[in-house]
Amino acid sequence: MSRLVRFGVSLEEKLLTAFDQHITRKGYQNRSEAIRDLIRNQLVGEEWGGNKETVGTITLVYDHHQSDVLQQLTHHQHEYGKQIISNLHVHLDHDHCLEVIVVRGRSSALIDLANLLIKTKGVKHGQLTMTTTGKAVR
């Protein structure tokens, strides 16, 4: 483990109060834990913007009765086969399915794949969530 370093932060009182309320809602033990998470989140966000290798999920909700939706989604996923690690398919009700696709690759390719899947006719909602491979996070 790295050596811990103490440093001070100056904030407006209202901002500190709001931050302390955030800490309480999230269940952090102290401000240091919350600040570490904020810094990590910022650094992970830079991984996405830098088109570095990243991992994530693409979550889709769609009407499987919609003409060709399954065929189109499968076709798009085959086009990006190198980026897809796994997927989970859940029948939500008689008409709707949830699909969670685990992806890995350059952030630009994952964004392209997500956009392609989300705009497919019959997809009611879609979202890409990217995170880090963990290599750059300390």
Rosetta silent file (secondary structure, phi, psi, omega in degrees, C-alpha in Angstrom):
SEQUENCE: MSRLVRFGVSLEEKLLTAFDQHITRKGYQNRSEAIRDLIRNQLVGEEWGGNKETVGTITLVYDHHQSDVLQQLTHHQHEYGKQIISNLHVHLDHDHCLEVIVVRGRSSALIDLANLLIKTKGVKHGQLTMTTTGKAVR
SCORE:     score description
SCORE:     0.000 S_00000001
   1 L     0.000  143.452  179.272    0.000    0.000    0.000 S_00000001
   2 L   -69.454  158.043  175.262    1.186    3.516   -0.773 S_00000001
   3 L   -71.749  133.337  177.929    2.158    5.976    1.903 S_00000001
   4 L   -78.634  142.212  179.155   -0.752    8.223    2.900 S_00000001
   5 L  -123.412  130.651  175.689   -0.282   11.977    2.523 S_00000001
   6 L   -89.920  141.855  173.796   -2.342   14.563    4.392 S_00000001
   7 L  -148.773  159.429 -178.901   -3.369   17.773    2.679 S_00000001
   8 L  -102.376  153.161  178.465   -5.834   20.550    3.395 S_00000001
   9 L  -132.570  131.081  176.792   -8.789   21.697    1.344 S_00000001
  10 L  -102.807  129.147 -179.311  -10.496   25.084    1.616 S_00000001
  11 L  -136.905  155.356  170.161  -14.209   25.206    0.755 S_00000001
  12 L   -66.198  147.585 -175.673  -17.109   27.577    1.121 S_00000001
  13 H   -58.943  -41.954 -179.479  -19.202   26.612    4.140 S_00000001
  14 H   -63.592  -38.958  178.543  -22.319   25.851    2.071 S_00000001
  15 H   -66.705  -40.745  178.258  -20.350   23.551   -0.223 S_00000001
  16 H   -64.419  -40.973  177.822  -18.839   21.734    2.764 S_00000001
  17 H   -61.478  -45.560  178.279  -22.295   21.299    4.319 S_00000001
  18 H   -62.506  -39.713  178.985  -23.633   19.844    1.071 S_00000001
  19 H   -65.338  -42.623  177.952  -20.591   17.548    0.839 S_00000001
  20 H   -62.272  -37.274  176.448  -21.091   16.356    4.430 S_00000001
  21 H   -65.722  -39.942  176.053  -24.740   15.562    3.620 S_00000001
  22 H   -60.407  -45.303  179.566  -23.554   13.590    0.575 S_00000001
  23 H   -58.684  -43.520  179.402  -21.094   11.699    2.798 S_00000001
  24 H   -64.923  -46.517  179.826  -23.895   10.797    5.211 S_00000001
  25 H   -59.621  -40.567 -177.006  -26.252    9.659    2.416 S_00000001
  26 H   -82.117  -14.083  177.079  -23.556    7.474    0.865 S_00000001
  27 L    81.312   22.835  176.166  -22.455    6.042    4.206 S_00000001
  28 L   -67.624  149.071  177.538  -18.807    7.068    4.085 S_00000001
  29 L   -75.984  -29.888 -177.454  -16.902    6.818    7.362 S_00000001
  30 L  -160.898  173.062 -179.384  -15.141   10.129    6.783 S_00000001
  31 H   -64.664  -35.711 -177.969  -14.399   12.879    4.270 S_00000001
  32 H   -58.707  -43.163  178.535  -11.128   11.275    3.175 S_00000001
  33 H   -61.153  -43.588 -178.950  -12.934    8.196    1.826 S_00000001
  34 H   -65.424  -42.003  179.310  -15.371   10.375   -0.099 S_00000001
  35 H   -65.114  -40.956  177.246  -12.608   12.550   -1.552 S_00000001
  36 H   -58.459  -44.154  179.239  -10.636    9.460   -2.648 S_00000001
  37 H   -64.316  -40.433  178.148  -13.722    8.160   -4.494 S_00000001
  38 H   -61.774  -42.286  179.143  -14.297   11.524   -6.178 S_00000001
  39 H   -65.018  -45.531  178.603  -10.681   11.603   -7.370 S_00000001
  40 H   -59.888  -44.278  179.514  -10.868    8.011   -8.636 S_00000001
  41 H   -59.818  -40.316  178.705  -14.118    8.738  -10.485 S_00000001
  42 H   -64.743  -44.049  179.970  -12.516   11.714  -12.187 S_00000001
  43 H   -66.017  -38.075  176.867   -9.462    9.679  -13.217 S_00000001
  44 H   -64.702  -41.299  177.257  -11.647    6.845  -14.534 S_00000001
  45 H   -58.858  -34.616  177.403  -13.629    9.390  -16.565 S_00000001
  46 H   -68.148  -29.445  175.587  -10.391   10.512  -18.167 S_00000001
  47 H   -60.772  -41.172 -178.753   -9.759    6.918  -19.290 S_00000001
  48 H   -66.824  -44.849 -177.972  -12.971    7.057  -21.337 S_00000001
  49 H   -68.539  -24.350 -179.243  -12.160   10.407  -22.871 S_00000001
  50 L   -88.184    6.571  179.689   -8.650    9.296  -23.752 S_00000001
  51 L    56.734   38.363  177.281   -9.929    6.371  -25.823 S_00000001
  52 L   -88.877  170.751  176.266   -8.077    3.936  -23.597 S_00000001
  53 E   -65.173  130.928 -179.036   -9.045    0.327  -22.931 S_00000001
  54 E  -144.597  171.562  176.698  -12.056    0.249  -20.653 S_00000001
  55 E  -129.601  163.236  178.882  -14.856   -2.094  -19.627 S_00000001
  56 E   179.831 -168.473  176.675  -18.538   -1.582  -19.096 S_00000001
  57 E  -132.775  147.583  170.356  -22.080   -2.682  -19.704 S_00000001
  58 E  -114.907  120.078 -178.567  -24.694   -1.819  -22.273 S_00000001
  59 E  -108.562  128.394 -178.302  -28.181   -2.226  -20.851 S_00000001
  60 E  -127.152  141.341  167.990  -31.134   -2.475  -23.220 S_00000001
  61 E  -121.473  127.093 -177.058  -34.883   -2.799  -22.715 S_00000001
  62 E  -146.011  160.346  176.103  -36.789   -3.714  -25.839 S_00000001
  63 E   -90.422  110.304 -175.841  -40.058   -5.095  -27.163 S_00000001
  64 L   -73.444   -7.542  174.965  -39.183   -8.476  -28.625 S_00000001
  65 L   -82.032  -15.752  179.060  -42.371   -8.420  -30.722 S_00000001
  66 L   -60.247  130.805 -177.293  -41.015   -5.458  -32.697 S_00000001
  67 L   -54.581  125.625  173.887  -40.272   -6.623  -36.213 S_00000001
  68 L    68.923    4.681 -176.762  -36.603   -7.574  -36.713 S_00000001
  69 H   -62.070  -44.019 -179.520  -35.389   -6.190  -33.352 S_00000001
  70 H   -65.203  -42.118  179.500  -33.771   -9.481  -32.312 S_00000001
  71 H   -63.361  -43.375 -179.659  -32.212   -9.987  -35.729 S_00000001
  72 H   -66.367  -44.597  179.846  -30.831   -6.435  -35.787 S_00000001
  73 H   -62.594  -42.244  178.179  -29.443   -6.591  -32.241 S_00000001
  74 H   -63.865  -43.108  178.999  -27.769   -9.931  -32.954 S_00000001
  75 H   -59.217  -47.994 -179.448  -26.315   -8.611  -36.206 S_00000001
  76 H   -62.618  -39.472 -179.594  -24.863   -5.531  -34.483 S_00000001
  77 H   -66.813  -35.435  177.094  -23.398   -7.633  -31.684 S_00000001
  78 H   -67.400  -32.492  177.144  -21.682   -9.917  -34.194 S_00000001
  79 H   -63.611  -28.795 -177.844  -20.119   -6.851  -35.850 S_00000001
  80 L  -114.643   35.050 -175.868  -18.515   -5.999  -32.490 S_00000001
  81 L   -57.322  -31.745 -179.458  -17.765   -9.555  -31.372 S_00000001
  82 L   -70.121  -24.371 -178.168  -14.252   -8.696  -30.195 S_00000001
  83 L   -90.685  -17.564 -175.292  -15.623   -6.143  -27.731 S_00000001
  84 E   -92.087  122.392  179.405  -18.406   -8.316  -26.261 S_00000001
  85 E   -90.195  -44.712 -174.513  -17.398  -10.491  -23.322 S_00000001
  86 E  -164.646  164.789  170.770  -20.800  -11.806  -22.266 S_00000001
  87 E  -146.697  158.965 -179.699  -24.471  -10.985  -22.139 S_00000001
  88 E  -125.858  131.140 -179.115  -27.478  -11.650  -19.949 S_00000001
  89 E  -119.786  126.558 -178.320  -31.009  -11.892  -21.331 S_00000001
  90 E  -127.511  132.779  174.377  -34.032  -11.557  -19.024 S_00000001
  91 E   -86.135  111.772 -177.542  -37.725  -11.803  -19.942 S_00000001
  92 L   -78.821  -40.908  176.344  -39.359   -8.932  -18.046 S_00000001
  93 L  -159.159 -165.815 -176.695  -42.911   -9.723  -19.124 S_00000001
  94 L   -61.149  -29.314 -174.009  -44.753  -11.107  -22.140 S_00000001
  95 L  -108.319  -27.456 -167.969  -43.540   -8.275  -24.376 S_00000001
  96 E  -113.857  144.203  177.444  -40.336   -6.857  -22.939 S_00000001
  97 E  -125.211  151.262  173.063  -36.791   -8.113  -22.501 S_00000001
  98 E  -114.062  130.908  176.022  -33.792   -6.766  -20.648 S_00000001
  99 E  -126.428  129.499  176.637  -30.363   -7.408  -22.094 S_00000001
 100 E  -117.442  118.884 -176.198  -27.122   -6.584  -20.302 S_00000001
 101 E  -111.251  122.011  178.226  -24.031   -6.824  -22.489 S_00000001
 102 E   -89.848  126.021 -173.454  -20.603   -6.822  -20.852 S_00000001
 103 E  -126.786  156.242  177.157  -18.071   -5.090  -23.098 S_00000001
 104 E  -149.117  134.682  178.490  -14.338   -4.394  -23.170 S_00000001
 105 E   158.789 -169.134  176.777  -12.288   -2.311  -25.575 S_00000001
 106 E   -63.892  140.379 -175.671  -11.377    1.211  -26.590 S_00000001
 107 H   -57.734  -36.419 -179.534  -13.939    3.668  -25.276 S_00000001
 108 H   -63.645  -39.336  178.883  -14.725    4.979  -28.775 S_00000001
 109 H   -67.904  -38.093  179.512  -15.628    1.471  -30.002 S_00000001
 110 H   -68.208  -38.419  176.859  -17.829    0.849  -26.967 S_00000001
 111 H   -65.066  -43.497  178.169  -19.620    4.151  -27.480 S_00000001
 112 H   -60.295  -45.482  179.260  -20.158    3.318  -31.169 S_00000001
 113 H   -62.277  -47.051 -179.817  -21.564   -0.113  -30.289 S_00000001
 114 H   -59.495  -45.523  179.617  -23.855    1.303  -27.610 S_00000001
 115 H   -61.706  -40.804  179.257  -25.183    3.981  -29.954 S_00000001
 116 H   -62.437  -45.155 -179.235  -25.804    1.401  -32.673 S_00000001
 117 H   -69.909  -43.792 -175.834  -27.732   -0.883  -30.308 S_00000001
 118 H   -65.286  -34.329 -178.464  -29.675    1.877  -28.552 S_00000001
 119 L   -84.065   -0.126  178.914  -30.939    3.416  -31.798 S_00000001
 120 L   -64.135  132.663 -179.720  -32.212    0.051  -33.076 S_00000001
 121 L   -60.139  128.363 -177.988  -35.949    0.197  -33.766 S_00000001
 122 L   107.492  -18.866  176.056  -37.773   -1.561  -30.936 S_00000001
 123 E   -79.741  120.642 -177.672  -35.269   -0.615  -28.226 S_00000001
 124 E   -88.198  -30.098  177.977  -37.208    1.412  -25.674 S_00000001
 125 E  -155.728  144.037  176.695  -34.274    2.357  -23.468 S_00000001
 126 E  -150.780  150.949 -179.615  -30.556    1.836  -23.515 S_00000001
 127 E  -152.716  136.541  173.471  -27.595    2.982  -21.511 S_00000001
 128 E  -100.138  128.376  173.878  -23.839    2.556  -21.637 S_00000001
 129 E  -120.714  116.718  179.410  -22.034    2.453  -18.315 S_00000001
 130 E  -106.913  149.205  176.174  -18.258    2.472  -18.543 S_00000001
 131 E  -140.865 -168.019 -175.017  -15.799    1.838  -15.771 S_00000001
 132 L   -99.090  155.898  171.529  -12.121    1.116  -15.437 S_00000001
 133 L   -74.678  -12.595  179.047  -10.135   -2.046  -16.024 S_00000001
 134 L    92.681  -12.692 -176.350   -8.582   -1.239  -12.666 S_00000001
 135 L   -65.137  -36.848 -174.230   -5.038   -1.065  -14.020 S_00000001
 136 L   -95.017   -6.360 -176.661   -4.697    2.699  -13.658 S_00000001
 137 L   -91.479  131.709 -179.732   -6.589    3.106  -10.376 S_00000001
 138 L  -109.874    0.000    0.000   -4.553    3.203   -7.207 S_00000001
